[in-house]
GROMACS .gro file of N, CA and C in nm:
model
  393
    1MET      N    1   5.040  -5.385  -2.714
    1MET     CA    2   4.930  -5.362  -2.793
    1MET      C    3   4.830  -5.495  -2.797
    2LYS      N    4   4.705  -5.449  -2.792
    2LYS     CA    5   4.597  -5.560  -2.811
    2LYS      C    6   4.477  -5.511  -2.884
    3VAL      N    7   4.411  -5.604  -2.935
    3VAL     CA    8   4.273  -5.583  -3.009
    3VAL      C    9   4.172  -5.562  -2.894
    4THR      N   10   4.102  -5.456  -2.908
    4THR     CA   11   3.990  -5.447  -2.815
    4THR      C   12   3.850  -5.417  -2.886
    5LEU      N   13   3.860  -5.398  -3.012
    5LEU     CA   14   3.723  -5.357  -3.071
    5LEU      C   15   3.750  -5.409  -3.235
    6ILE      N   16   3.645  -5.486  -3.280
    6ILE     CA   17   3.642  -5.526  -3.419
    6ILE      C   18   3.510  -5.483  -3.464
    7SER      N   19   3.508  -5.418  -3.593
    7SER     CA   20   3.386  -5.369  -3.639
    7SER      C   21   3.330  -5.454  -3.754
    8ILE      N   22   3.192  -5.479  -3.759
    8ILE     CA   23   3.143  -5.541  -3.869
    8ILE      C   24   3.032  -5.462  -3.934
    9PRO      N   25   3.042  -5.447  -4.062
    9PRO     CA   26   2.939  -5.355  -4.129
    9PRO      C   27   2.809  -5.413  -4.137
   10VAL      N   28   2.704  -5.340  -4.098
   10VAL     CA   29   2.573  -5.380  -4.095
   10VAL      C   30   2.489  -5.264  -4.151
   11ARG      N   31   2.372  -5.303  -4.228
   11ARG     CA   32   2.288  -5.199  -4.281
   11ARG      C   33   2.172  -5.163  -4.197
   12ASP      N   34   2.142  -5.228  -4.089
   12ASP     CA   35   2.031  -5.217  -4.002
   12ASP      C   36   2.083  -5.250  -3.865
   13GLN      N   37   2.130  -5.153  -3.783
   13GLN     CA   38   2.174  -5.189  -3.653
   13GLN      C   39   2.072  -5.270  -3.564
   14GLU      N   40   1.959  -5.218  -3.580
   14GLU     CA   41   1.858  -5.293  -3.486
   14GLU      C   42   1.832  -5.426  -3.518
   15LYS      N   43   1.824  -5.467  -3.646
   15LYS     CA   44   1.813  -5.600  -3.703
   15LYS      C   45   1.939  -5.684  -3.668
   16ALA      N   46   2.063  -5.616  -3.681
   16ALA     CA   47   2.185  -5.680  -3.641
   16ALA      C   48   2.196  -5.706  -3.489
   17LEU      N   49   2.153  -5.620  -3.413
   17LEU     CA   50   2.145  -5.635  -3.268
   17LEU      C   51   2.058  -5.763  -3.233
   18LYS      N   52   1.945  -5.772  -3.282
   18LYS     CA   53   1.851  -5.880  -3.266
   18LYS      C   54   1.917  -6.013  -3.310
   19PHE      N   55   1.970  -6.023  -3.436
   19PHE     CA   56   2.023  -6.148  -3.473
   19PHE      C   57   2.156  -6.180  -3.399
   20TYR      N   58   2.248  -6.089  -3.374
   20TYR     CA   59   2.362  -6.126  -3.297
   20TYR      C   60   2.334  -6.165  -3.140
   21THR      N   61   2.229  -6.114  -3.086
   21THR     CA   62   2.196  -6.152  -2.956
   21THR      C   63   2.116  -6.266  -2.942
   22GLU      N   64   2.007  -6.267  -3.018
   22GLU     CA   65   1.918  -6.372  -3.007
   22GLU      C   66   1.947  -6.500  -3.075
   23LYS      N   67   2.014  -6.502  -3.183
   23LYS     CA   68   2.064  -6.616  -3.276
   23LYS      C   69   2.213  -6.663  -3.229
   24LEU      N   70   2.293  -6.566  -3.203
   24LEU     CA   71   2.438  -6.603  -3.180
   24LEU      C   72   2.477  -6.596  -3.031
   25GLY      N   73   2.388  -6.530  -2.958
   25GLY     CA   74   2.419  -6.523  -2.814
   25GLY      C   75   2.514  -6.431  -2.747
   26PHE      N   76   2.548  -6.324  -2.847
   26PHE     CA   77   2.632  -6.217  -2.789
   26PHE      C   78   2.550  -6.134  -2.687
   27LEU      N   79   2.622  -6.051  -2.619
   27LEU     CA   80   2.560  -5.971  -2.523
   27LEU      C   81   2.589  -5.828  -2.553
   28LYS      N   82   2.487  -5.745  -2.534
   28LYS     CA   83   2.511  -5.591  -2.570
   28LYS      C   84   2.587  -5.533  -2.449
   29LYS      N   85   2.691  -5.461  -2.498
   29LYS     CA   86   2.786  -5.400  -2.389
   29LYS      C   87   2.762  -5.244  -2.401
   30LYS      N   88   2.767  -5.184  -2.519
   30LYS     CA   89   2.747  -5.039  -2.527
   30LYS      C   90   2.633  -4.997  -2.630
   31ASP      N   91   2.560  -4.899  -2.594
   31ASP     CA   92   2.465  -4.857  -2.687
   31ASP      C   93   2.439  -4.713  -2.665
   32LEU      N   94   2.516  -4.628  -2.740
   32LEU     CA   95   2.514  -4.483  -2.729
   32LEU      C   96   2.469  -4.413  -2.856
   33PRO      N   97   2.379  -4.316  -2.850
   33PRO     CA   98   2.337  -4.250  -2.972
   33PRO      C   99   2.454  -4.160  -3.030
   34LEU      N  100   2.463  -4.161  -3.162
   34LEU     CA  101   2.560  -4.082  -3.236
   34LEU      C  102   2.499  -3.968  -3.307
   35GLY      N  103   2.373  -3.971  -3.328
   35GLY     CA  104   2.303  -3.868  -3.410
   35GLY      C  105   2.261  -3.944  -3.539
   36GLY      N  106   2.158  -3.883  -3.601
   36GLY     CA  107   2.131  -3.933  -3.726
   36GLY      C  108   2.073  -4.068  -3.725
   37GLY      N  109   2.040  -4.121  -3.629
   37GLY     CA  110   1.978  -4.250  -3.616
   37GLY      C  111   2.091  -4.364  -3.598
   38ASN      N  112   2.210  -4.317  -3.589
   38ASN     CA  113   2.324  -4.416  -3.571
   38ASN      C  114   2.353  -4.436  -3.427
   39ARG      N  115   2.418  -4.547  -3.394
   39ARG     CA  116   2.457  -4.569  -3.258
   39ARG      C  117   2.591  -4.629  -3.248
   40TRP      N  118   2.661  -4.610  -3.138
   40TRP     CA  119   2.787  -4.686  -3.103
   40TRP      C  120   2.730  -4.809  -3.036
   41LEU      N  121   2.724  -4.917  -3.102
   41LEU     CA  122   2.642  -5.029  -3.047
   41LEU      C  123   2.757  -5.139  -3.051
   42THR      N  124   2.792  -5.185  -2.940
   42THR     CA  125   2.891  -5.296  -2.925
   42THR      C  126   2.840  -5.410  -2.854
   43LEU      N  127   2.891  -5.531  -2.894
   43LEU     CA  128   2.854  -5.663  -2.824
   43LEU      C  129   2.986  -5.733  -2.777
   44VAL      N  130   2.955  -5.823  -2.680
   44VAL     CA  131   3.069  -5.909  -2.651
   44VAL      C  132   3.032  -6.054  -2.636
   45SER      N  133   3.118  -6.143  -2.636
   45SER     CA  134   3.073  -6.282  -2.638
   45SER      C  135   3.033  -6.316  -2.488
   46ALA      N  136   2.925  -6.397  -2.480
   46ALA     CA  137   2.879  -6.431  -2.344
   46ALA      C  138   2.990  -6.516  -2.279
   47GLU      N  139   3.078  -6.584  -2.358
   47GLU     CA  140   3.176  -6.667  -2.299
   47GLU      C  141   3.306  -6.591  -2.269
   48TRP      N  142   3.312  -6.463  -2.315
   48TRP     CA  143   3.443  -6.384  -2.298
   48TRP      C  144   3.401  -6.248  -2.277
   49GLN      N  145   3.329  -6.210  -2.180
   49GLN     CA  146   3.278  -6.074  -2.155
   49GLN      C  147   3.380  -5.968  -2.142
   50ASP      N  148   3.505  -5.999  -2.112
   50ASP     CA  149   3.620  -5.899  -2.101
   50ASP      C  150   3.702  -5.903  -2.237
   51GLY      N  151   3.653  -5.980  -2.333
   51GLY     CA  152   3.724  -5.987  -2.463
   51GLY      C  153   3.694  -5.863  -2.551
   52PRO      N  154   3.735  -5.884  -2.678
   52PRO     CA  155   3.720  -5.775  -2.769
   52PRO      C  156   3.563  -5.738  -2.791
   53GLU      N  157   3.538  -5.626  -2.810
   53GLU     CA  158   3.396  -5.571  -2.841
   53GLU      C  159   3.379  -5.593  -2.997
   54LEU      N  160   3.261  -5.636  -3.028
   54LEU     CA  161   3.208  -5.624  -3.182
   54LEU      C  162   3.125  -5.508  -3.200
   55LEU      N  163   3.173  -5.421  -3.285
   55LEU     CA  164   3.093  -5.304  -3.320
   55LEU      C  165   3.006  -5.323  -3.430
   56LEU      N  166   2.879  -5.297  -3.416
   56LEU     CA  167   2.784  -5.307  -3.541
   56LEU      C  168   2.784  -5.190  -3.605
   57GLU      N  169   2.875  -5.173  -3.711
   57GLU     CA  170   2.906  -5.051  -3.776
   57GLU      C  171   2.823  -5.026  -3.894
   58PRO      N  172   2.731  -4.904  -3.897
   58PRO     CA  173   2.638  -4.883  -4.003
   58PRO      C  174   2.718  -4.816  -4.126
   59ALA      N  175   2.840  -4.836  -4.141
   59ALA     CA  176   2.920  -4.779  -4.250
   59ALA      C  177   2.856  -4.802  -4.396
   60PRO      N  178   2.804  -4.917  -4.427
   60PRO     CA  179   2.748  -4.931  -4.552
   60PRO      C  180   2.644  -4.836  -4.597
   61ASN      N  181   2.569  -4.775  -4.497
   61ASN     CA  182   2.468  -4.681  -4.505
   61ASN      C  183   2.512  -4.550  -4.554
   62HIS      N  184   2.640  -4.519  -4.518
   62HIS     CA  185   2.696  -4.385  -4.523
   62HIS      C  186   2.828  -4.374  -4.609
   63PHE      N  187   2.888  -4.487  -4.642
   63PHE     CA  188   3.014  -4.475  -4.712
   63PHE      C  189   3.009  -4.588  -4.823
   64GLU      N  190   2.994  -4.537  -4.944
   64GLU     CA  191   2.972  -4.624  -5.068
   64GLU      C  192   3.083  -4.728  -5.082
   65PRO      N  193   3.208  -4.694  -5.057
   65PRO     CA  194   3.307  -4.808  -5.078
   65PRO      C  195   3.295  -4.930  -4.986
   66CYS      N  196   3.237  -4.898  -4.878
   66CYS     CA  197   3.212  -5.007  -4.772
   66CYS      C  198   3.095  -5.094  -4.824
   67LYS      N  199   2.985  -5.030  -4.870
   67LYS     CA  200   2.874  -5.109  -4.932
   67LYS      C  201   2.923  -5.185  -5.042
   68VAL      N  202   3.007  -5.130  -5.134
   68VAL     CA  203   3.056  -5.200  -5.251
   68VAL      C  204   3.138  -5.323  -5.201
   69PHE      N  205   3.218  -5.302  -5.118
   69PHE     CA  206   3.310  -5.407  -5.057
   69PHE      C  207   3.221  -5.529  -4.996
   70GLN      N  208   3.128  -5.482  -4.912
   70GLN     CA  209   3.038  -5.582  -4.855
   70GLN      C  210   2.948  -5.661  -4.962
   71ASP      N  211   2.911  -5.588  -5.057
   71ASP     CA  212   2.818  -5.659  -5.165
   71ASP      C  213   2.930  -5.756  -5.233
   72ALA      N  214   3.039  -5.721  -5.255
   72ALA     CA  215   3.131  -5.802  -5.343
   72ALA      C  216   3.169  -5.932  -5.264
   73LEU      N  217   3.187  -5.916  -5.135
   73LEU     CA  218   3.218  -6.033  -5.049
   73LEU      C  219   3.090  -6.127  -5.052
   74MET      N  220   2.968  -6.073  -5.032
   74MET     CA  221   2.858  -6.160  -5.026
   74MET      C  222   2.835  -6.227  -5.167
   75GLU      N  223   2.854  -6.155  -5.275
   75GLU     CA  224   2.841  -6.218  -5.411
   75GLU      C  225   2.943  -6.324  -5.424
   76ALA      N  226   3.054  -6.303  -5.388
   76ALA     CA  227   3.167  -6.412  -5.403
   76ALA      C  228   3.145  -6.529  -5.306
   77GLY      N  229   3.065  -6.509  -5.202
   77GLY     CA  230   3.047  -6.610  -5.093
   77GLY      C  231   3.168  -6.608  -4.987
   78TYR      N  232   3.240  -6.501  -4.990
   78TYR     CA  233   3.356  -6.498  -4.897
   78TYR      C  234   3.299  -6.450  -4.756
   79PRO      N  235   3.351  -6.504  -4.654
   79PRO     CA  236   3.317  -6.456  -4.513
   79PRO      C  237   3.380  -6.328  -4.495
   80TYR      N  238   3.306  -6.232  -4.417
   80TYR     CA  239   3.359  -6.110  -4.373
   80TYR      C  240   3.469  -6.136  -4.265
   81THR      N  241   3.429  -6.221  -4.167
   81THR     CA  242   3.523  -6.252  -4.053
   81THR      C  243   3.479  -6.390  -4.002
   82GLN      N  244   3.550  -6.430  -3.896
   82GLN     CA  245   3.532  -6.567  -3.842
   82GLN      C  246   3.502  -6.546  -3.699
   83PHE      N  247   3.437  -6.636  -3.635
   83PHE     CA  248   3.417  -6.654  -3.493
   83PHE      C  249   3.460  -6.790  -3.465
   84ASP      N  250   3.545  -6.812  -3.355
   84ASP     CA  251   3.580  -6.933  -3.312
   84ASP      C  252   3.482  -7.016  -3.226
   85THR      N  253   3.481  -7.134  -3.226
   85THR     CA  254   3.386  -7.218  -3.132
   85THR      C  255   3.455  -7.337  -3.105
   86GLN      N  256   3.413  -7.400  -2.993
   86GLN     CA  257   3.463  -7.524  -2.947
   86GLN      C  258   3.410  -7.644  -3.023
   87ASP      N  259   3.282  -7.618  -3.069
   87ASP     CA  260   3.215  -7.740  -3.150
   87ASP      C  261   3.131  -7.675  -3.262
   88VAL      N  262   3.191  -7.683  -3.386
   88VAL     CA  263   3.117  -7.634  -3.512
   88VAL      C  264   2.993  -7.697  -3.533
   89ASN      N  265   2.991  -7.843  -3.511
   89ASN     CA  266   2.862  -7.919  -3.530
   89ASN      C  267   2.748  -7.877  -3.441
   90ALA      N  268   2.789  -7.864  -3.318
   90ALA     CA  269   2.683  -7.824  -3.210
   90ALA      C  270   2.621  -7.677  -3.242
   91GLU      N  271   2.715  -7.584  -3.280
   91GLU     CA  272   2.660  -7.463  -3.311
   91GLU      C  273   2.577  -7.455  -3.441
   92TYR      N  274   2.627  -7.539  -3.538
   92TYR     CA  275   2.540  -7.549  -3.658
   92TYR      C  276   2.402  -7.600  -3.628
   93GLU      N  277   2.396  -7.705  -3.552
   93GLU     CA  278   2.258  -7.766  -3.519
   93GLU      C  279   2.181  -7.656  -3.436
   94ARG      N  280   2.245  -7.598  -3.335
   94ARG     CA  281   2.161  -7.500  -3.258
   94ARG      C  282   2.110  -7.379  -3.352
   95MET      N  283   2.205  -7.337  -3.427
   95MET     CA  284   2.173  -7.212  -3.506
   95MET      C  285   2.066  -7.248  -3.626
   96THR      N  286   2.072  -7.366  -3.667
   96THR     CA  287   1.986  -7.413  -3.779
   96THR      C  288   1.852  -7.407  -3.726
   97LYS      N  289   1.838  -7.464  -3.588
   97LYS     CA  290   1.695  -7.459  -3.535
   97LYS      C  291   1.655  -7.335  -3.518
   98LEU      N  292   1.729  -7.228  -3.501
   98LEU     CA  293   1.684  -7.102  -3.488
   98LEU      C  294   1.655  -7.022  -3.620
   99GLY      N  295   1.669  -7.097  -3.732
   99GLY     CA  296   1.642  -7.043  -3.860
   99GLY      C  297   1.765  -6.973  -3.935
  100VAL      N  298   1.887  -6.982  -3.877
  100VAL     CA  299   1.999  -6.923  -3.947
  100VAL      C  300   2.031  -7.006  -4.068
  101GLU      N  301   2.064  -6.940  -4.181
  101GLU     CA  302   2.086  -6.999  -4.307
  101GLU      C  303   2.236  -7.028  -4.323
  102PHE      N  304   2.285  -7.137  -4.356
  102PHE     CA  305   2.428  -7.174  -4.387
  102PHE      C  306   2.447  -7.197  -4.524
  103SER      N  307   2.546  -7.143  -4.585
  103SER     CA  308   2.591  -7.161  -4.717
  103SER      C  309   2.683  -7.264  -4.723
  104MET      N  310   2.763  -7.304  -4.603
  104MET     CA  311   2.850  -7.418  -4.596
  104MET      C  312   2.819  -7.487  -4.467
  105LYS      N  313   2.793  -7.619  -4.475
  105LYS     CA  314   2.771  -7.704  -4.362
  105LYS      C  315   2.905  -7.728  -4.291
  106PRO      N  316   2.912  -7.771  -4.177
  106PRO     CA  317   3.044  -7.807  -4.119
  106PRO      C  318   3.125  -7.905  -4.189
  107THR      N  319   3.243  -7.852  -4.228
  107THR     CA  320   3.335  -7.919  -4.329
  107THR      C  321   3.484  -7.918  -4.273
  108GLU      N  322   3.544  -8.030  -4.262
  108GLU     CA  323   3.688  -8.038  -4.208
  108GLU      C  324   3.781  -7.986  -4.322
  109MET      N  325   3.865  -7.900  -4.289
  109MET     CA  326   3.970  -7.848  -4.383
  109MET      C  327   4.115  -7.847  -4.312
  110GLY      N  328   4.175  -7.965  -4.312
  110GLY     CA  329   4.298  -7.978  -4.259
  110GLY      C  330   4.287  -7.984  -4.098
  111THR      N  331   4.341  -7.873  -4.038
  111THR     CA  332   4.341  -7.862  -3.897
  111THR      C  333   4.223  -7.797  -3.836
  112VAL      N  334   4.131  -7.769  -3.917
  112VAL     CA  335   4.004  -7.685  -3.869
  112VAL      C  336   3.879  -7.758  -3.917
  113LYS      N  337   3.767  -7.727  -3.860
  113LYS     CA  338   3.639  -7.750  -3.922
  113LYS      C  339   3.574  -7.623  -3.934
  114VAL      N  340   3.500  -7.592  -4.040
  114VAL     CA  341   3.438  -7.461  -4.072
  114VAL      C  342   3.310  -7.473  -4.116
  115ALA      N  343   3.211  -7.381  -4.097
  115ALA     CA  344   3.085  -7.351  -4.146
  115ALA      C  345   3.068  -7.206  -4.173
  116VAL      N  346   2.982  -7.174  -4.270
  116VAL     CA  347   2.959  -7.035  -4.318
  116VAL      C  348   2.813  -7.010  -4.310
  117PHE      N  349   2.783  -6.907  -4.242
  117PHE     CA  350   2.635  -6.863  -4.227
  117PHE      C  351   2.614  -6.723  -4.275
  118ASN      N  352   2.484  -6.672  -4.302
  118ASN     CA  353   2.445  -6.556  -4.340
  118ASN      C  354   2.392  -6.469  -4.225
  119ASP      N  355   2.445  -6.360  -4.193
  119ASP     CA  356   2.408  -6.285  -4.063
  119ASP      C  357   2.293  -6.204  -4.092
  120THR      N  358   2.226  -6.208  -4.208
  120THR     CA  359   2.105  -6.127  -4.249
  120THR      C  360   2.129  -5.982  -4.261
  121CYS      N  361   2.244  -5.942  -4.237
  121CYS     CA  362   2.277  -5.804  -4.225
  121CYS      C  363   2.386  -5.758  -4.323
  122GLY      N  364   2.405  -5.844  -4.429
  122GLY     CA  365   2.497  -5.819  -4.549
  122GLY      C  366   2.633  -5.889  -4.540
  123ASN      N  367   2.643  -5.983  -4.434
  123ASN     CA  368   2.777  -6.052  -4.427
  123ASN      C  369   2.759  -6.212  -4.416
  124ASN      N  370   2.851  -6.274  -4.476
  124ASN     CA  371   2.882  -6.411  -4.439
  124ASN      C  372   2.975  -6.424  -4.332
  125ILE      N  373   2.953  -6.508  -4.243
  125ILE     CA  374   3.039  -6.535  -4.115
  125ILE      C  375   3.095  -6.669  -4.131
  126GLN      N  376   3.217  -6.692  -4.081
  126GLN     CA  377   3.269  -6.822  -4.073
  126GLN      C  378   3.286  -6.860  -3.929
  127LEU      N  379   3.238  -6.972  -3.888
  127LEU     CA  380   3.258  -7.045  -3.769
  127LEU      C  381   3.377  -7.142  -3.789
  128VAL      N  382   3.473  -7.142  -3.697
  128VAL     CA  383   3.591  -7.212  -3.695
  128VAL      C  384   3.614  -7.290  -3.569
  129GLU      N  385   3.643  -7.428  -3.594
  129GLU     CA  386   3.679  -7.513  -3.475
  129GLU      C  387   3.817  -7.568  -3.496
  130GLU      N  388   3.916  -7.532  -3.417
  130GLU     CA  389   4.036  -7.607  -3.429
  130GLU      C  390   4.024  -7.748  -3.396
  131LEU      N  391   4.088  -7.849  -3.470
  131LEU     CA  392   4.076  -7.980  -3.446
  131LEU      C  393   4.203  -8.037  -3.379
   0.00000   0.00000   0.00000
């Protein structure tokens, strides 16, 4: 068994696609219409194109519990998920120059360094570098 797909809730798939590709550097893999303006929209890491796909899931627009959960995580400042990187400081600098807003600057926490940013689509995302 292996993980092949991870979904992240977004309220605007087009806005999320633009953010995740232009600011984070992901590549679009699948973009299939599902009806009602929804899409099966997946991305992959440019560094790991055969790795798990990230589904930009429009669930908060159609399933109230998902919206409530997403809002609660944002309000509490909790990250929805994490992305690993080789150099949190370099990503922080690169992304800050692109206008990405961080709620936590790179911070060492034991055996990792973390930073948290807002994906503009309803989620806090944590960057993690193993030290």
